[in-house]
Amino acid sequence: MLSHYPRYRAVAAQGLAHKLGGLPWGLPVARWPLCAECGRPMSHLLQAPGPAADEASPALPLQADEVLYAFKCEWDSICSFWEEDGGANAVFTVPRAELADGPTAPPAHAEDGAPEILPELVVADWRIADDGAPAELESAFYDYGLHDGLPDEIAHPHDWASEWRTKFGGVPYWTANGAQGVPAGRLLLQIDNWVQLEDGGGAEVANFCSDGTAYIFVDRSRKAPVYTMIINR
């Protein structure tokens, strides 16, 4: 199945762009999520505009008039940001018409100040490649037992090489712990804790439990799509 694999550039984004970290472009500050566990503002993790924003963007199943944002708690209280329903991460879309024209500074917590700003990494280019999963076996990647029974060359066709672990589309490329805690829906994108830069180097994204990968799913069986994120090691 085809996936879009990004390479990143460690620069500040100019306008609305596919990126990790930094400040979200145009997000209404009232939409900035607070951690349900510690009550403090989360850190901006990802911004992904709908396909009309950039002709080089992957064909994400997002409307052209919306932007996807992802946040996670990055405070040293170690809230359960790896769980889909703990309230320590948030994934949602915002209509493009509601965006402001500029980066949004985070709100400050009354006692602890502003959240950590994660390193800003802008998508430099995309590589489109087969993720190694036959389409007829797609459902096995969402079931722990079935995935565990797949041959290694299908379940982990690239031997966990980092350049294959951050991608948009296709099936989940699970960590060595397999398909654990899979939310409803299908994979939208995944981000490894270490991403590839266009100069051949790499950069750490955020605290993903040291060596984890973040997976964002979308459930379109509801009246409005529901986005969830988990982090597996």
Coordinates of C-alpha atoms in Angstrom, one line a residue:
M1 CA 0.0 0.0 0.0
L2 CA 1.3 3.5 -0.9
S3 CA 2.4 5.8 1.8
H4 CA 3.9 9.4 1.8
Y5 CA 7.2 9.6 3.6
P6 CA 8.3 13.2 4.6
R7 CA 11.8 14.6 5.0
Y8 CA 12.1 17.6 7.2
R9 CA 14.0 20.9 7.3
A10 CA 14.8 22.6 10.6
V11 CA 13.6 26.1 9.7
A12 CA 10.8 28.4 10.8
A13 CA 7.7 27.9 8.6
Q14 CA 6.5 30.9 6.5
G15 CA 2.8 30.6 6.5
L16 CA 0.6 27.5 6.7
A17 CA 2.7 24.4 6.1
H18 CA 3.1 20.8 6.9
K19 CA 5.3 20.7 9.9
L20 CA 6.2 19.4 13.4
G21 CA 6.6 21.5 16.4
G22 CA 7.0 25.3 16.5
L23 CA 3.9 27.5 16.9
P24 CA 0.7 26.5 15.1
W25 CA -0.1 28.9 12.3
G26 CA -3.4 30.7 12.7
L27 CA -4.9 28.6 15.4
P28 CA -7.5 30.5 17.5
V29 CA -5.9 30.7 20.9
A30 CA -9.2 29.7 22.4
R31 CA -8.8 26.3 20.7
W32 CA -5.4 25.7 22.3
P33 CA -5.9 22.5 24.3
L34 CA -5.2 22.1 28.0
C35 CA -4.1 18.8 29.5
A36 CA -7.0 17.1 31.4
E37 CA -4.5 15.7 33.9
C38 CA -2.4 18.6 35.0
G39 CA -4.5 21.5 33.6
R40 CA -1.6 23.2 31.8
P41 CA -1.4 24.1 28.1
M42 CA -0.1 21.3 25.8
S43 CA 2.8 21.6 23.3
H44 CA 2.0 21.9 19.6
L45 CA 3.2 18.7 17.9
L46 CA 1.9 18.7 14.3
Q47 CA 0.1 20.8 11.8
A48 CA -1.2 19.3 8.5
P49 CA -3.2 21.4 6.1
G50 CA -5.8 19.9 3.8
P51 CA -4.5 19.1 0.3
A52 CA -5.4 22.5 -1.3
A53 CA -2.8 24.3 0.8
D54 CA 0.2 22.8 -1.0
E55 CA 0.1 20.9 -4.3
A56 CA 3.1 18.8 -3.1
S57 CA 1.2 17.6 0.0
P58 CA 0.1 14.0 0.3
A59 CA -3.5 13.2 -0.4
L60 CA -4.6 13.1 3.2
P61 CA -8.3 12.4 3.7
L62 CA -8.9 15.9 4.9
Q63 CA -11.2 18.5 3.4
A64 CA -9.3 21.2 1.5
D65 CA -10.8 23.8 3.8
E66 CA -9.5 22.4 7.1
V67 CA -6.2 22.0 8.9
L68 CA -5.3 19.1 11.3
Y69 CA -3.5 20.0 14.6
A70 CA -2.0 17.6 17.2
F71 CA -0.9 18.5 20.7
K72 CA 0.6 16.6 23.6
C73 CA 1.4 17.3 27.2
E74 CA 5.2 17.9 27.4
W75 CA 5.4 19.0 31.0
D76 CA 7.7 17.1 33.4
S77 CA 4.6 15.9 35.4
I78 CA 4.6 13.0 32.9
C79 CA 0.9 12.9 32.2
S80 CA -0.3 9.9 30.2
F81 CA 0.2 11.5 26.8
W82 CA 0.5 8.1 25.2
E83 CA -3.1 7.1 25.9
E84 CA -5.9 7.8 23.5
D85 CA -8.5 8.8 26.1
G86 CA -6.4 10.2 29.0
G87 CA -6.8 13.8 27.9
A88 CA -3.1 14.4 27.8
N89 CA -3.0 14.7 24.0
A90 CA -5.4 16.2 21.5
V91 CA -6.0 15.9 17.7
F92 CA -8.6 18.0 15.9
T93 CA -9.3 20.0 12.7
V94 CA -10.0 23.7 12.3
P95 CA -11.7 25.2 9.3
R96 CA -9.3 27.3 7.3
A97 CA -11.8 30.2 7.4
E98 CA -11.3 30.4 11.2
L99 CA -7.5 30.8 11.1
A100 CA -5.7 34.0 11.8
D101 CA -2.8 35.2 9.6
G102 CA 0.2 34.4 11.8
P103 CA 1.7 32.0 14.3
T104 CA -0.3 31.6 17.6
A105 CA 1.6 32.0 20.9
P106 CA 0.5 29.5 23.6
P107 CA -1.5 30.6 26.6
A108 CA 0.4 30.7 29.8
H109 CA -0.4 28.7 32.9
A110 CA -1.0 30.9 36.0
E111 CA 1.8 29.3 38.0
D112 CA 4.1 27.5 35.5
G113 CA 4.0 29.8 32.4
A114 CA 3.9 28.7 28.8
P115 CA 4.4 25.1 27.6
E116 CA 7.6 23.9 25.9
I117 CA 7.9 24.9 22.2
L118 CA 9.0 21.8 20.4
P119 CA 11.6 22.1 17.6
E120 CA 10.1 23.4 14.4
L121 CA 10.6 20.9 11.5
V122 CA 9.0 21.8 8.1
V123 CA 8.4 19.2 5.5
A124 CA 11.0 19.7 2.7
D125 CA 9.9 17.0 0.3
W126 CA 7.9 13.7 0.1
R127 CA 8.9 10.3 -1.0
I128 CA 6.0 8.1 -2.2
A129 CA 6.6 4.3 -1.7
D130 CA 4.9 1.0 -1.1
D131 CA 4.9 0.3 2.7
G132 CA 5.2 -3.4 2.1
A133 CA 1.7 -4.4 3.2
P134 CA -0.5 -6.2 0.7
A135 CA -3.9 -4.5 0.6
E136 CA -5.7 -7.8 1.3
L137 CA -3.9 -8.0 4.7
E138 CA -4.8 -4.4 5.8
S139 CA -7.1 -5.6 8.5
A140 CA -4.4 -7.6 10.2
F141 CA -2.5 -4.5 11.0
Y142 CA -5.3 -3.4 13.3
D143 CA -5.5 -6.6 15.3
Y144 CA -2.8 -7.6 17.7
G145 CA -3.1 -11.4 17.2
L146 CA -3.4 -11.3 13.5
H147 CA -0.5 -8.8 13.2
D148 CA 1.7 -11.0 15.5
G149 CA 1.1 -13.9 13.1
L150 CA 2.2 -12.2 10.0
P151 CA 5.6 -13.0 8.5
D152 CA 8.3 -10.6 9.5
E153 CA 8.8 -9.5 5.9
I154 CA 5.2 -8.2 5.9
A155 CA 4.8 -7.1 9.5
H156 CA 8.2 -5.3 9.6
P157 CA 9.4 -5.2 6.0
H158 CA 12.1 -2.5 6.6
D159 CA 13.4 -3.9 9.9
W160 CA 12.3 -0.7 11.7
A161 CA 14.6 1.6 9.7
S162 CA 13.8 5.2 10.8
E163 CA 13.1 6.5 7.3
W164 CA 10.1 4.2 7.1
R165 CA 8.6 5.0 10.6
T166 CA 7.2 8.5 9.9
K167 CA 4.6 8.5 7.2
F168 CA 1.2 9.6 6.0
G169 CA -1.3 7.0 4.9
G170 CA -1.0 3.2 4.4
V171 CA -1.1 0.8 7.4
P172 CA 0.5 1.3 10.8
Y173 CA 4.1 0.4 10.9
W174 CA 4.1 -0.8 14.4
T175 CA 7.0 -0.9 16.9
A176 CA 8.4 -4.2 18.2
N177 CA 5.5 -4.4 20.7
G178 CA 3.0 -4.8 17.8
A179 CA -0.6 -3.6 17.4
Q180 CA -1.4 -2.8 21.0
G181 CA -4.2 -0.5 22.1
V182 CA -5.4 0.2 18.6
P183 CA -8.2 2.9 18.6
A184 CA -11.2 2.9 16.3
G185 CA -10.8 3.9 12.7
R186 CA -7.8 3.7 10.4
L187 CA -4.3 5.2 10.4
L188 CA -4.0 8.8 9.2
L189 CA -0.3 9.3 9.9
Q190 CA 2.4 8.3 12.2
I191 CA 5.5 10.1 13.6
D192 CA 8.6 8.4 15.0
N193 CA 10.4 10.1 17.8
W194 CA 13.4 10.6 15.4
V195 CA 12.7 12.0 11.9
Q196 CA 14.8 12.2 8.8
L197 CA 16.2 15.6 7.7
E198 CA 16.8 16.5 4.1
D199 CA 20.6 16.8 4.7
G200 CA 20.8 13.1 5.7
G201 CA 20.8 13.8 9.5
G202 CA 17.9 13.4 11.9
A203 CA 16.1 15.3 14.7
E204 CA 14.2 14.4 17.8
V205 CA 10.6 15.4 17.7
A206 CA 9.3 15.2 21.3
N207 CA 9.1 13.0 24.4
F208 CA 7.6 9.8 23.0
C209 CA 8.5 7.7 26.0
S210 CA 12.2 7.7 24.9
D211 CA 11.9 5.6 21.7
G212 CA 8.2 5.5 20.8
T213 CA 6.1 6.3 17.8
A214 CA 3.0 8.4 17.7
Y215 CA 0.0 7.1 15.7
I216 CA -2.9 9.3 14.7
F217 CA -6.1 7.5 13.6
V218 CA -9.4 8.8 12.2
D219 CA -12.8 7.2 12.8
R220 CA -15.2 8.2 10.0
S221 CA -18.0 6.0 11.3
R222 CA -19.3 8.9 13.4
K223 CA -21.4 11.8 12.2
A224 CA -18.2 14.0 12.4
P225 CA -14.7 12.4 12.1
V226 CA -13.0 11.5 15.4
Y227 CA -9.2 11.8 15.6
T228 CA -7.2 10.0 18.3
M229 CA -3.5 9.5 19.0
I230 CA -1.6 6.9 20.8
I231 CA 2.2 6.4 21.4
N232 CA 3.6 2.9 21.3
R233 CA 7.2 1.8 22.1

